[in-house]
Coordinates of C-alpha atoms and ligand atoms in Angstrom, one line a residue:
X6 CA -63.4 -51.3 -81.3
X7 CA -66.1 -53.9 -80.6
X8 CA -68.2 -56.3 -82.7
X9 CA -71.8 -55.3 -82.1
X10 CA -73.6 -57.5 -84.5
X11 CA -73.7 -61.3 -84.6
X12 CA -75.1 -63.3 -87.5
X13 CA -76.6 -66.7 -87.0
X14 CA -77.2 -68.6 -90.2
X15 CA -80.0 -71.0 -89.2
X16 CA -81.6 -71.7 -92.6
X17 CA -79.8 -75.0 -93.5
X18 CA -81.8 -78.1 -94.2
X19 CA -80.3 -80.1 -91.4
X20 CA -80.6 -83.3 -93.4
X21 CA -78.3 -85.2 -91.0
X22 CA -81.0 -84.8 -88.4
X23 CA -84.0 -85.8 -90.4
X24 CA -86.7 -86.5 -89.5
X25 CA -86.2 -84.4 -86.3
X26 CA -85.5 -81.4 -88.5
X27 CA -88.4 -81.9 -91.0
X28 CA -90.7 -79.2 -89.4
X29 CA -88.4 -77.4 -87.1
X30 CA -84.8 -76.0 -87.0
X31 CA -81.8 -78.1 -86.1
X32 CA -80.7 -75.1 -84.0
X33 CA -83.7 -75.5 -81.7
X34 CA -82.7 -79.0 -80.6
X35 CA -81.9 -78.8 -76.9
X36 CA -78.6 -79.7 -75.2
X37 CA -79.9 -80.7 -71.8
X38 CA -82.3 -77.8 -71.2
X39 CA -81.4 -75.1 -73.7
X40 CA -81.7 -75.0 -77.5
X41 CA -78.4 -74.9 -79.4
X42 CA -79.2 -71.4 -80.6
X43 CA -79.5 -70.1 -77.1
X44 CA -75.9 -71.2 -76.3
X45 CA -74.8 -69.4 -79.4
X46 CA -76.7 -66.1 -78.5
X47 CA -75.3 -66.3 -75.0
X48 CA -71.8 -66.6 -76.4
X49 CA -72.3 -63.6 -78.7
X50 CA -73.6 -61.5 -75.8
X51 CA -70.6 -62.5 -73.7
X52 CA -68.4 -61.1 -76.5
X53 CA -70.2 -57.8 -76.4
X54 CA -72.6 -58.2 -79.3
X55 CA -75.9 -56.4 -79.0
X56 CA -77.8 -57.2 -82.2
X57 CA -78.5 -60.7 -83.1
X58 CA -79.2 -61.3 -86.8
X59 CA -80.8 -64.6 -87.7
X60 CA -80.9 -65.9 -91.2
X61 CA -83.9 -68.1 -91.2
X62 CA -86.1 -70.1 -93.5
X63 CA -89.8 -71.0 -93.5
X64 CA -89.3 -73.9 -91.1
X65 CA -87.5 -71.8 -88.4
X66 CA -90.4 -69.9 -86.8
X67 CA -89.6 -71.7 -83.5
X68 CA -86.4 -69.7 -83.3
X69 CA -88.3 -66.4 -83.5
X70 CA -90.8 -67.7 -80.9
X71 CA -88.0 -68.8 -78.6
X72 CA -86.5 -65.3 -78.4
X73 CA -89.9 -63.5 -78.1
X74 CA -91.1 -62.7 -74.7
X75 CA -94.0 -64.9 -73.5
X76 CA -95.9 -62.7 -71.1
X77 CA -98.6 -65.4 -70.4
X78 CA -96.0 -68.0 -69.4
X79 CA -94.1 -65.4 -67.3
X80 CA -97.3 -64.4 -65.5
X81 CA -98.2 -68.1 -64.8
X82 CA -94.7 -68.9 -63.4
X83 CA -94.8 -65.7 -61.3
X84 CA -98.3 -66.6 -59.9
X85 CA -97.1 -70.1 -59.0
X86 CA -93.9 -68.7 -57.3
X87 CA -91.6 -70.6 -59.7
X88 CA -88.9 -67.9 -59.5
X89 CA -86.0 -70.0 -60.8
X90 CA -87.9 -71.0 -63.9
X91 CA -89.1 -67.4 -64.4
X92 CA -85.5 -66.2 -64.2
X93 CA -84.5 -68.9 -66.8
X94 CA -87.2 -67.8 -69.2
X95 CA -86.4 -64.1 -68.8
X96 CA -82.7 -64.8 -69.4
X97 CA -83.3 -66.2 -72.8
X98 CA -82.9 -62.6 -74.1
X99 CA -81.4 -60.1 -71.7
X100 CA -82.6 -56.5 -71.7
X101 CA -80.9 -54.3 -74.4
X102 CA -80.4 -57.1 -76.8
X103 CA -82.3 -56.9 -80.1
X104 CA -83.1 -59.6 -82.7
X105 CA -83.5 -59.2 -86.4
X106 CA -84.8 -61.9 -88.7
X107 CA -84.0 -62.2 -92.4
X108 CA -85.3 -64.9 -94.6
X109 CA -82.9 -66.8 -96.9
X110 CA -85.3 -67.7 -99.7
X111 CA -83.6 -70.9 -100.6
X112 CA -80.9 -73.0 -98.9
X113 CA -78.1 -71.9 -101.3
X114 CA -75.2 -72.4 -98.9
X115 CA -73.5 -70.8 -96.0
X116 CA -72.0 -68.1 -98.1
X117 CA -75.3 -67.1 -99.5
X118 CA -76.9 -67.2 -96.0
X119 CA -74.3 -64.7 -94.8
X120 CA -74.8 -62.5 -97.8
X121 CA -78.5 -62.2 -96.8
X122 CA -77.3 -60.4 -93.6
X123 CA -76.1 -57.3 -95.5
X124 CA -79.2 -55.1 -94.9
X125 CA -78.8 -55.7 -91.1
X126 CA -75.0 -55.5 -90.9
X127 CA -74.2 -52.7 -93.3
X128 CA -70.7 -51.4 -93.3
X129 CA -69.5 -52.8 -90.0
X130 CA -67.3 -55.7 -89.0
X131 CA -69.4 -58.5 -87.6
X132 CA -69.4 -62.0 -86.1
X133 CA -70.8 -65.2 -87.5
X134 CA -71.8 -68.1 -85.2
X135 CA -72.9 -71.5 -86.4
X136 CA -75.1 -72.6 -83.6
X137 CA -74.6 -76.3 -84.4
X138 CA -71.0 -76.0 -83.5
X139 CA -71.4 -75.8 -79.7
X140 CA -68.2 -74.6 -78.0
X141 CA -67.9 -75.0 -74.2
X142 CA -65.4 -75.8 -71.5
X143 CA -63.3 -72.7 -71.4
X144 CA -63.2 -69.8 -68.9
X145 CA -63.8 -67.3 -71.7
X146 CA -66.3 -68.2 -74.4
X147 CA -64.8 -68.7 -77.9
X148 CA -66.1 -65.5 -79.5
X149 CA -64.9 -63.4 -76.6
X150 CA -61.4 -64.9 -77.2
X151 CA -61.6 -64.0 -80.9
X152 CA -62.8 -60.6 -80.0
X153 CA -59.6 -60.0 -78.1
X154 CA -57.6 -60.9 -81.2
X155 CA -59.8 -58.7 -83.3
X156 CA -59.3 -55.7 -81.0
X157 CA -55.5 -56.1 -81.3
X158 CA -55.3 -56.7 -85.1
X159 CA -58.6 -55.1 -86.4
X160 CA -59.1 -57.6 -89.2
X161 CA -61.0 -60.8 -90.0
X162 CA -60.5 -63.8 -87.6
X163 CA -61.5 -67.4 -88.1
X164 CA -61.7 -69.9 -85.3
X165 CA -59.6 -73.0 -86.1
X166 CA -59.0 -76.3 -84.4
X167 CA -56.6 -79.2 -85.1
X168 CA -58.4 -82.3 -86.3
X169 CA -57.2 -85.8 -87.0
X170 CA -55.5 -85.8 -90.5
X171 CA -58.0 -88.5 -91.7
X172 CA -60.9 -86.1 -91.0
X173 CA -59.8 -83.2 -93.2
X174 CA -62.3 -84.1 -95.8
X175 CA -65.1 -82.8 -93.5
X176 CA -63.8 -79.2 -93.0
X177 CA -62.4 -76.1 -94.6
X178 CA -58.6 -76.5 -94.0
X179 CA -56.2 -73.6 -93.8
X180 CA -52.6 -73.2 -94.7
X181 CA -51.0 -70.7 -92.3
X182 CA -48.0 -68.8 -91.2
X183 CA -47.7 -68.6 -87.4
X184 CA -47.5 -65.1 -85.9
X185 CA -47.9 -65.9 -82.2
X186 CA -49.1 -68.6 -79.8
X187 CA -52.2 -70.1 -81.3
X188 CA -52.4 -67.3 -83.9
X189 CA -51.5 -67.4 -87.6
X190 CA -52.0 -65.5 -90.8
X191 CA -54.0 -67.6 -93.4
X192 CA -52.2 -68.1 -96.7
X193 CA -54.6 -70.6 -98.2
X194 CA -57.9 -72.3 -97.6
X195 CA -59.3 -75.4 -99.2
X196 CA -62.8 -76.8 -98.7
X197 CA -62.9 -80.5 -97.6
X198 CA -59.6 -81.7 -99.0
X199 CA -58.6 -85.4 -99.0
X200 CA -56.2 -86.1 -96.2
X201 CA -53.3 -86.6 -98.5
X202 CA -53.9 -83.2 -100.2
X203 CA -54.7 -81.1 -97.0
X204 CA -52.2 -78.3 -96.5
X205 CA -52.5 -78.8 -92.7
X206 CA -54.8 -80.3 -90.1
X207 CA -56.1 -76.9 -89.0
X208 CA -59.9 -76.9 -89.6
X209 CA -62.1 -73.8 -89.7
X210 CA -65.0 -74.2 -87.2
X211 CA -68.2 -72.2 -86.8
X212 CA -67.0 -68.9 -85.5
X213 CA -65.9 -66.0 -87.7
X214 CA -65.2 -62.3 -87.3
X215 CA -65.5 -60.8 -90.8
X216 CA -65.1 -57.4 -92.4
X217 CA -68.0 -56.1 -94.6
X218 CA -65.8 -56.5 -97.7
X219 CA -67.0 -60.2 -97.6
X220 CA -70.5 -59.0 -98.8
X221 CA -69.1 -57.6 -102.1
X222 CA -67.1 -60.8 -102.6
X223 CA -70.0 -63.1 -101.8
X224 CA -72.0 -61.1 -104.3
X225 CA -69.6 -62.1 -107.0
X226 CA -69.0 -65.7 -105.8
X227 CA -70.4 -68.4 -108.1
X228 CA -71.9 -71.6 -106.7
X229 CA -69.0 -74.0 -105.8
X230 CA -69.0 -77.5 -104.2
X231 CA -72.5 -79.0 -104.0
X232 CA -74.0 -76.1 -106.1
X233 CA -73.9 -73.9 -103.0
X234 CA -72.3 -70.5 -102.5
X235 CA -69.4 -71.4 -100.3
X236 CA -68.1 -69.1 -97.6
X237 CA -64.7 -70.7 -98.0
X238 CA -64.5 -69.5 -101.6
X239 CA -65.3 -66.0 -100.6
X240 CA -62.7 -66.1 -97.7
X241 CA -60.1 -67.3 -100.2
X242 CA -60.7 -64.1 -102.2
X243 CA -60.9 -61.9 -99.0
X244 CA -57.4 -63.2 -98.1
X245 CA -56.1 -61.8 -101.4
X246 CA -57.2 -58.3 -100.4
X247 CA -56.9 -58.2 -96.6
X248 CA -55.2 -60.1 -93.7
X249 CA -57.3 -63.0 -92.4
X250 CA -56.2 -64.6 -89.2
X251 CA -56.6 -68.1 -87.8
X252 CA -57.1 -68.4 -84.1
X253 CA -56.8 -71.7 -82.2
X254 CA -59.4 -71.2 -79.5
X255 CA -59.5 -72.7 -76.0
X256 CA -62.4 -75.0 -75.4
X257 CA -64.2 -78.1 -76.5
X258 CA -66.2 -78.1 -79.7
X259 CA -69.1 -80.4 -80.3
X260 CA -70.3 -80.9 -83.8
X261 CA -74.0 -80.8 -83.0
X262 CA -74.9 -81.0 -86.6
X263 CA -74.0 -84.7 -86.4
X264 CA -75.8 -87.2 -84.2
X265 CA -72.7 -88.4 -82.4
X266 CA -71.4 -84.9 -81.7
X267 CA -74.9 -83.9 -80.4
X268 CA -75.0 -86.9 -78.1
X269 CA -71.5 -86.1 -76.8
X270 CA -72.5 -82.6 -76.0
X271 CA -75.6 -83.8 -74.1
X272 CA -73.6 -86.2 -72.1
X273 CA -70.7 -83.9 -71.2
X274 CA -72.7 -80.8 -70.5
X275 CA -75.3 -83.0 -68.7
X276 CA -72.6 -84.2 -66.4
X277 CA -71.8 -80.6 -65.4
X278 CA -75.4 -79.6 -64.9
X279 CA -76.0 -78.3 -61.4
X280 CA -79.4 -79.9 -61.0
X281 CA -78.9 -83.4 -62.5
X282 CA -75.1 -83.7 -63.0
X283 CA -74.4 -85.9 -60.0
X284 CA -77.3 -88.2 -60.6
X285 CA -76.5 -88.5 -64.3
X286 CA -72.9 -89.4 -63.4
X287 CA -74.1 -92.2 -61.1
X288 CA -76.5 -93.4 -63.8
X289 CA -73.7 -93.5 -66.4
X290 CA -71.4 -95.3 -64.0
X291 CA -74.0 -98.0 -63.3
X292 CA -74.8 -98.3 -67.0
X293 CA -71.1 -98.7 -68.0
X294 CA -70.5 -101.1 -65.1
X295 CA -73.3 -103.3 -66.4
X296 CA -71.5 -103.6 -69.8
X297 CA -68.3 -104.8 -68.1
X298 CA -68.8 -108.5 -68.5
X299 CA -70.3 -108.5 -72.0
X300 CA -68.2 -110.3 -74.5
X301 CA -69.3 -108.1 -77.4
X302 CA -69.1 -104.9 -75.2
X303 CA -72.6 -103.9 -76.4
X304 CA -74.9 -102.0 -73.9
X305 CA -77.5 -104.0 -72.1
X306 CA -81.0 -102.7 -71.5
X307 CA -80.5 -100.2 -68.6
X308 CA -82.5 -100.4 -65.3
X309 CA -84.5 -97.4 -66.5
X310 CA -85.4 -99.1 -69.8
Ligands
UTP20 P1 -74.4 -77.3 -92.6 O1 -73.3 -77.5 -93.5 O2 -74.4 -77.9 -91.3 O3 -75.8 -77.7 -93.4 O4 -74.6 -75.7 -92.5 P2 -77.2 -78.0 -92.9 O5 -78.1 -77.9 -94.1 O6 -77.6 -77.2 -91.7 O7 -77.1 -79.5 -92.3 P3 -77.0 -80.9 -93.1 O8 -75.5 -81.0 -93.6 O9 -78.0 -81.0 -94.2 O10 -77.3 -81.9 -92.0 C1 -73.8 -75.0 -91.6 C2 -74.6 -73.8 -91.0 O11 -75.0 -73.0 -92.1 C3 -76.4 -72.8 -92.1 C4 -76.9 -74.0 -91.3 O12 -78.2 -73.7 -90.7 C5 -75.8 -74.3 -90.3 O13 -75.9 -73.4 -89.2 N1 -76.9 -72.7 -93.5 C6 -76.4 -73.6 -94.4 C7 -77.8 -71.8 -93.8 O14 -78.2 -70.9 -93.0 N2 -78.2 -71.7 -95.1 C8 -77.7 -72.6 -96.1 O15 -78.2 -72.5 -97.3 C9 -76.8 -73.6 -95.7

């Protein structure tokens, strides 16, 4: 039993990143040298998925272009003997992996975006990856960890993470009954509760394995918070019909839908980059040393401007 299809909802408006996202997708923003969506696709492939289903909008053509082969570019790199770059370009979409693009006509919410995937997913269990939640730093990528749980239990699995209690208002928060280390059965789910009303500090992050029953439920789900069709509302109903598990994954999650999370991802992943990691570390050390004597602790202009 293996998840073969991964859905990437990339049709959000990305308002927190305007104006960068005015004419292009948030998911195409690079972390060091790869767009966010490429990290997401790599994670899906590592979990065994073979078909990538992108839910796109009219401003997201760059995503389609990114996963298309560019024969002219490849020929130029080959002619110039730039083999490493050629390899990097070819690895964007490995052989045997297919991409399907479906337009979400209007940004009516994450739940609605997922419901648009029905024609490509059909009657199969499937994964959902929100590319703006970048998860790194573990031996096994997050979706592959979830896939292990799915193979054992054969039911829906949501990735969850403990967040500071005062931040529950930013997330879908679950009420759970533990069934094993890092694994629980979800008993309740609330979208963005105030900290004093949150049933726990376990937050749902952008990785899901879902059964196709979710499509029927989404079909009947009325717009909720913000006038959008909320995936959380549909999951709440799914829980009434089937077991839904919460899995505390290993790894570091960067909320790349926010400017601060995006910068953190660039710094931490940049520090590990084989080509520039050491030089970047030296640069950051010099930069932070130069702040040392400042009374107000604010950064000075760096040597590089
Ligand atoms: P977000 O809540 O981050 O919304 O969506 P957003 O519109 O992208 O960003 P902000 O809040 O305005 O800055 C979570 C994920 O769901 C997708 C987004 O692309 C993102 O991956 N999404 C959201 C859709 O595909 N369609 C929608 O209608 C809403």
